[in-house]
GROMACS .gro file of C-alpha atoms in nm:
model
  285
    1THR     CA    1   1.236 -11.664  12.638
    2LYS     CA    2   1.002 -11.614  12.306
    3ILE     CA    3   1.223 -11.290  12.234
    4PRO     CA    4   1.393 -11.400  11.913
    5ILE     CA    5   1.797 -11.453  11.985
    6ILE     CA    6   2.086 -11.348  11.724
    7TYR     CA    7   2.409 -11.487  11.845
    8ALA     CA    8   2.717 -11.354  11.644
    9SER     CA    9   3.041 -11.513  11.652
   10ASP     CA   10   3.407 -11.538  11.526
   11THR     CA   11   3.403 -11.887  11.603
   12THR     CA   12   3.254 -12.231  11.801
   13ALA     CA   13   3.377 -12.368  12.101
   14ARG     CA   14   3.503 -12.699  11.875
   15LEU     CA   15   3.694 -12.448  11.680
   16ILE     CA   16   3.880 -12.252  11.949
   17ASN     CA   17   3.961 -12.600  12.171
   18THR     CA   18   4.081 -12.769  11.865
   19SER     CA   19   4.286 -12.503  11.693
   20TYR     CA   20   4.413 -12.276  11.967
   21GLU     CA   21   4.724 -12.420  12.188
   22LYS     CA   22   4.603 -12.225  12.484
   23TYR     CA   23   4.271 -12.455  12.496
   24MET     CA   24   4.373 -12.771  12.314
   25ASN     CA   25   4.566 -12.910  12.629
   26ARG     CA   26   4.246 -12.872  12.857
   27SER     CA   27   4.067 -13.158  13.025
   28LYS     CA   28   3.824 -13.353  12.826
   29ALA     CA   29   3.564 -13.269  13.066
   30TYR     CA   30   3.650 -12.886  12.971
   31HIS     CA   31   3.602 -12.960  12.605
   32GLN     CA   32   3.271 -13.154  12.652
   33ALA     CA   33   3.135 -12.863  12.884
   34CYS     CA   34   3.228 -12.617  12.630
   35ASP     CA   35   3.032 -12.829  12.340
   36ASP     CA   36   2.741 -12.853  12.582
   37ILE     CA   37   2.709 -12.495  12.619
   38GLU     CA   38   2.763 -12.446  12.265
   39LYS     CA   39   2.532 -12.675  12.136
   40LYS     CA   40   2.253 -12.547  12.392
   41ALA     CA   41   2.315 -12.188  12.288
   42LEU     CA   42   2.299 -12.231  11.886
   43SER     CA   43   2.011 -12.442  11.990
   44LYS     CA   44   1.820 -12.168  12.111
   45CYS     CA   45   1.900 -11.893  11.872
   46THR     CA   46   1.682 -11.777  11.577
   47TYR     CA   47   1.988 -11.725  11.355
   48PHE     CA   48   2.375 -11.789  11.402
   49LEU     CA   49   2.574 -11.518  11.258
   50PRO     CA   50   2.946 -11.635  11.205
   51SER     CA   51   3.186 -11.408  11.052
   52SER     CA   52   3.397 -11.721  10.846
   53LYS     CA   53   3.344 -12.009  10.619
   54CYS     CA   54   3.508 -12.247  10.876
   55ALA     CA   55   3.284 -12.104  11.146
   56VAL     CA   56   2.965 -12.197  10.918
   57ASP     CA   57   3.125 -12.562  10.861
   58SER     CA   58   3.172 -12.599  11.234
   59ALA     CA   59   2.813 -12.509  11.301
   60LEU     CA   60   2.660 -12.733  11.019
   61ASN     CA   61   2.890 -13.049  11.096
   62ASP     CA   62   2.952 -13.007  11.477
   63TYR     CA   63   2.630 -12.858  11.616
   64LYS     CA   64   2.415 -12.977  11.330
   65VAL     CA   65   2.263 -12.620  11.286
   66PRO     CA   66   2.009 -12.625  10.999
   67ALA     CA   67   2.141 -12.431  10.683
   68ASN     CA   68   1.873 -12.163  10.675
   69LYS     CA   69   1.950 -12.077  11.033
   70ILE     CA   70   2.314 -11.947  10.959
   71LYS     CA   71   2.395 -11.632  10.780
   72LEU     CA   72   2.780 -11.562  10.712
   73ILE     CA   73   2.874 -11.186  10.785
   74GLU     CA   74   3.231 -11.098  10.795
   75PHE     CA   75   3.337 -10.877  11.080
   76GLY     CA   76   3.489 -10.547  11.025
   77ALA     CA   77   3.828 -10.333  11.112
   78HIS     CA   78   3.875 -10.130  11.390
   79ILE     CA   79   4.154  -9.910  11.216
   80THR     CA   80   4.009  -9.749  10.908
   81SER     CA   81   4.166  -9.467  10.684
   82ASP     CA   82   4.050  -9.095  10.818
   83ASN     CA   83   4.043  -8.976  10.441
   84ALA     CA   84   3.963  -9.156  10.111
   85VAL     CA   85   4.244  -9.376   9.998
   86GLY     CA   86   4.396  -9.222   9.702
   87GLU     CA   87   4.695  -9.349   9.504
   88ARG     CA   88   4.887  -9.611   9.700
   89SER     CA   89   5.259  -9.652   9.620
   90SER     CA   90   5.385 -10.013   9.493
   91PRO     CA   91   5.676 -10.143   9.659
   92ASN     CA   92   6.016 -10.163   9.487
   93LYS     CA   93   6.341 -10.316   9.542
   94SER     CA   94   6.466 -10.016   9.737
   95ASN     CA   95   6.146  -9.995   9.952
   96LEU     CA   96   5.923 -10.272  10.065
   97GLU     CA   97   5.761 -10.235  10.406
   98LEU     CA   98   5.563 -10.525  10.561
   99SER     CA   99   5.350 -10.541  10.894
  100LEU     CA  100   5.250 -10.766  11.166
  101VAL     CA  101   4.991 -10.694  11.414
  102ALA     CA  102   5.013 -10.953  11.712
  103ILE     CA  103   4.938 -10.948  12.035
  104ASP     CA  104   5.018 -11.304  12.046
  105PRO     CA  105   5.366 -11.293  11.875
  106ILE     CA  106   5.380 -11.668  11.935
  107ARG     CA  107   5.038 -11.786  11.751
  108LYS     CA  108   5.090 -11.515  11.494
  109ARG     CA  109   5.446 -11.643  11.423
  110LEU     CA  110   5.659 -11.324  11.466
  111GLU     CA  111   5.999 -11.510  11.427
  112PHE     CA  112   5.858 -11.701  11.097
  113CYS     CA  113   5.798 -11.331  10.962
  114ILE     CA  114   6.130 -11.228  11.067
  115GLU     CA  115   6.262 -11.501  10.847
  116VAL     CA  116   6.054 -11.408  10.586
  117ALA     CA  117   6.192 -11.053  10.581
  118GLU     CA  118   6.536 -11.161  10.587
  119SER     CA  119   6.463 -11.427  10.289
  120LEU     CA  120   6.360 -11.105  10.082
  121LYS     CA  121   6.666 -10.932  10.207
  122LYS     CA  122   6.898 -11.219  10.071
  123ARG     CA  123   6.696 -11.144   9.735
  124GLY     CA  124   6.788 -10.782   9.714
  125TRP     CA  125   6.482 -10.619   9.850
  126ASN     CA  126   6.532 -10.325  10.128
  127VAL     CA  127   6.234 -10.475  10.347
  128THR     CA  128   6.149 -10.361  10.714
  129LEU     CA  129   5.876 -10.542  10.914
  130ASN     CA  130   5.672 -10.338  11.126
  131TYR     CA  131   5.567 -10.506  11.418
  132ILE     CA  132   5.311 -10.377  11.641
  133GLY     CA  133   5.257 -10.600  11.958
  134SER     CA  134   5.440 -10.743  12.284
  135LYS     CA  135   5.777 -10.735  12.313
  136HIS     CA  136   6.003 -11.019  12.249
  137PRO     CA  137   6.346 -11.124  12.243
  138ALA     CA  138   6.353 -11.209  11.852
  139THR     CA  139   6.336 -10.874  11.774
  140LYS     CA  140   6.657 -10.753  11.988
  141GLY     CA  141   6.957 -10.645  11.728
  142LYS     CA  142   6.741 -10.702  11.421
  143LYS     CA  143   6.761 -10.399  11.199
  144ILE     CA  144   6.522 -10.505  10.967
  145VAL     CA  145   6.232 -10.517  11.233
  146ASN     CA  146   6.126 -10.181  11.341
  147TRP     CA  147   5.897 -10.234  11.658
  148HIS     CA  148   5.610 -10.012  11.766
  149GLY     CA  149   5.527 -10.159  12.087
  150ARG     CA  150   5.159 -10.216  12.153
  151LEU     CA  151   4.928  -9.967  12.058
  152GLN     CA  152   4.606  -9.857  12.221
  153LEU     CA  153   4.337  -9.745  11.986
  154SER     CA  154   4.157  -9.558  12.236
  155LYS     CA  155   4.465  -9.327  12.251
  156GLU     CA  156   4.446  -9.084  11.951
  157THR     CA  157   4.850  -9.087  11.911
  158ASP     CA  158   4.860  -9.464  11.894
  159ARG     CA  159   4.587  -9.458  11.640
  160LYS     CA  160   4.765  -9.205  11.434
  161VAL     CA  161   5.088  -9.417  11.455
  162HIS     CA  162   4.901  -9.740  11.358
  163GLN     CA  163   4.717  -9.595  11.066
  164ALA     CA  164   5.072  -9.414  10.934
  165ILE     CA  165   5.201  -9.772  10.941
  166LEU     CA  166   4.914  -9.930  10.737
  167GLN     CA  167   4.935  -9.646  10.506
  168ARG     CA  168   5.311  -9.699  10.442
  169SER     CA  169   5.327 -10.075  10.434
  170HIS     CA  170   5.289 -10.253  10.117
  171TRP     CA  171   5.178 -10.579  10.264
  172MET     CA  172   5.026 -10.725  10.593
  173ILE     CA  173   5.168 -11.053  10.690
  174LEU     CA  174   4.968 -11.282  10.945
  175PRO     CA  175   5.110 -11.681  10.899
  176SER     CA  176   4.920 -11.768  11.201
  177LYS     CA  177   4.910 -12.120  11.380
  178ALA     CA  178   4.543 -12.051  11.456
  179GLU     CA  179   4.320 -11.766  11.386
  180ALA     CA  180   3.950 -11.735  11.465
  181PHE     CA  181   3.872 -11.461  11.177
  182GLY     CA  182   4.164 -11.219  11.132
  183ILE     CA  183   4.088 -10.829  11.196
  184ALA     CA  184   4.438 -10.726  11.097
  185PRO     CA  185   4.401 -10.805  10.711
  186CYS     CA  186   4.077 -10.631  10.703
  187GLU     CA  187   4.246 -10.306  10.838
  188ALA     CA  188   4.512 -10.352  10.588
  189ALA     CA  189   4.269 -10.375  10.332
  190HIS     CA  190   4.109 -10.046  10.411
  191PHE     CA  191   4.419  -9.879  10.330
  192GLY     CA  192   4.434 -10.073   9.993
  193ARG     CA  193   4.712 -10.315  10.134
  194PRO     CA  194   4.707 -10.656  10.016
  195SER     CA  195   4.778 -10.946  10.280
  196ILE     CA  196   4.954 -11.274  10.242
  197VAL     CA  197   4.833 -11.543  10.547
  198SER     CA  198   4.818 -11.886  10.637
  199ASP     CA  199   4.540 -12.128  10.535
  200VAL     CA  200   4.411 -12.144  10.914
  201GLY     CA  201   4.063 -12.046  11.055
  202GLY     CA  202   3.877 -11.739  10.948
  203LEU     CA  203   4.161 -11.593  10.740
  204PRO     CA  204   4.086 -11.756  10.406
  205THR     CA  205   3.725 -11.580  10.434
  206VAL     CA  206   3.909 -11.242  10.470
  207VAL     CA  207   4.169 -11.268  10.214
  208LYS     CA  208   4.073 -11.374   9.876
  209HIS     CA  209   4.342 -11.580   9.736
  210ASN     CA  210   4.507 -11.416   9.429
  211GLU     CA  211   4.249 -11.145   9.438
  212THR     CA  212   4.306 -10.925   9.757
  213GLY     CA  213   4.624 -11.123   9.875
  214ILE     CA  214   4.775 -11.460   9.926
  215VAL     CA  215   4.656 -11.776  10.094
  216MET     CA  216   4.944 -11.981  10.182
  217PRO     CA  217   4.938 -12.351  10.307
  218ALA     CA  218   4.973 -12.367  10.678
  219ASP     CA  219   5.309 -12.561  10.625
  220ALA     CA  220   5.452 -12.322  10.389
  221SER     CA  221   5.801 -12.224  10.408
  222ALA     CA  222   5.966 -11.878  10.468
  223ASP     CA  223   6.120 -11.905  10.141
  224GLU     CA  224   5.803 -11.975   9.979
  225TYR     CA  225   5.637 -11.656  10.107
  226ALA     CA  226   5.926 -11.448  10.013
  227ALA     CA  227   5.885 -11.593   9.658
  228TYR     CA  228   5.510 -11.490   9.654
  229ILE     CA  229   5.576 -11.141   9.784
  230GLU     CA  230   5.872 -11.100   9.564
  231GLU     CA  231   5.663 -11.197   9.250
  232ILE     CA  232   5.377 -10.979   9.310
  233SER     CA  233   5.560 -10.696   9.428
  234SER     CA  234   5.781 -10.694   9.142
  235ASP     CA  235   5.473 -10.657   8.900
  236GLU     CA  236   5.346 -10.319   8.960
  237VAL     CA  237   5.004 -10.364   8.758
  238LYS     CA  238   4.947 -10.700   8.934
  239TYR     CA  239   5.042 -10.519   9.268
  240GLN     CA  240   4.792 -10.223   9.205
  241ALA     CA  241   4.517 -10.473   9.119
  242PHE     CA  242   4.571 -10.661   9.448
  243SER     CA  243   4.548 -10.335   9.613
  244ALA     CA  244   4.246 -10.213   9.453
  245ALA     CA  245   4.061 -10.548   9.516
  246ALA     CA  246   4.148 -10.552   9.880
  247LEU     CA  247   4.022 -10.179   9.910
  248GLU     CA  248   3.674 -10.256   9.748
  249ARG     CA  249   3.642 -10.580   9.958
  250ALA     CA  250   3.749 -10.356  10.283
  251GLN     CA  251   3.462 -10.080  10.182
  252ASN     CA  252   3.194 -10.305  10.040
  253THR     CA  253   3.246 -10.610  10.317
  254LEU     CA  254   3.528 -10.581  10.570
  255SER     CA  255   3.338 -10.299  10.750
  256TRP     CA  256   3.138 -10.285  11.068
  257SER     CA  257   2.922 -10.026  10.923
  258VAL     CA  258   2.859 -10.277  10.637
  259TRP     CA  259   2.779 -10.558  10.917
  260ALA     CA  260   2.570 -10.346  11.093
  261SER     CA  261   2.350 -10.257  10.812
  262LYS     CA  262   2.322 -10.634  10.760
  263VAL     CA  263   2.228 -10.706  11.105
  264LYS     CA  264   1.999 -10.452  11.105
  265GLU     CA  265   1.814 -10.573  10.803
  266LEU     CA  266   1.825 -10.923  10.960
  267ILE     CA  267   1.664 -10.784  11.305
  268THR     CA  268   1.390 -10.580  11.081
  269GLU     CA  269   1.293 -10.926  10.901
  270ILE     CA  270   1.275 -11.130  11.205
  271VAL     CA  271   1.038 -10.830  11.346
  272GLU     CA  272   0.808 -10.788  11.048
  273GLN     CA  273   0.822 -11.155  10.983
  274PRO     CA  274   0.868 -11.375  11.287
  275VAL     CA  275   1.074 -11.688  11.248
  276GLN     CA  276   1.057 -11.980  11.547
  277PRO     CA  277   1.375 -12.013  11.704
  278ILE     CA  278   1.540 -12.352  11.638
  279HIS     CA  279   1.461 -12.511  11.935
  280GLN     CA  280   1.181 -12.395  12.212
  281PRO     CA  281   1.302 -12.519  12.546
  282THR     CA  282   1.054 -12.697  12.770
  283THR     CA  283   1.014 -12.596  13.123
  284GLU     CA  284   1.186 -12.911  13.190
  285SER     CA  285   1.520 -12.817  13.019
   0.00000   0.00000   0.00000
């Protein structure tokens, strides 16, 4: 086709197949087929719109896409506040709430999050881990965990519950083993809540280290997570600075309306000043 193609994604085949356990153990032939399809798709598009720095790097290094054909545009949040976010309460020793959203509690490390909460409790914090996600035996008998089940965003009652959790939680925690982008920290930011995340996949793009939250090494311990949360939560001025920066980034960048506006501008540019596709397939191909 001569019609321009814009290809938007939070990852590449190479990234998924080398980071998600679900796909890592598939056959070499499967991985090669995925790579071939990805390479062809990227060669035919006018612009590739990855949502994270790691996806940009993969397009450049794994698939040799020209840099001028790549436009980094971050994704947005599915849950936002119905009202303008006003004053945001700071955590204190008597009330510290964390939230974890994890349909896949293994990859997003629910048990590790419980360890972080328990470490904070030993440090003297009255902490609650709000867990939204699939049922998991690790939560059984854990008074420190408040399990809310799997919330359906299409249901108004579930959406309200989700919003209330983000409104009152002080931190989003997401120590994932792998993460293509990271929608949950975007959503927390829309409520002025910083996140503490692992340095994998798109998470370092979503969370700006020491600005809108904390990005931890992938092999960091639960005690190290707890120490960072304690340090920032103990300093109200610093916590509120993180909170304000997270909200500003959410409104100006981590938003589907902002994403749509940027893509609209790109489409308008292509229509008004046609750009040749990276590769014009021949009739033989």
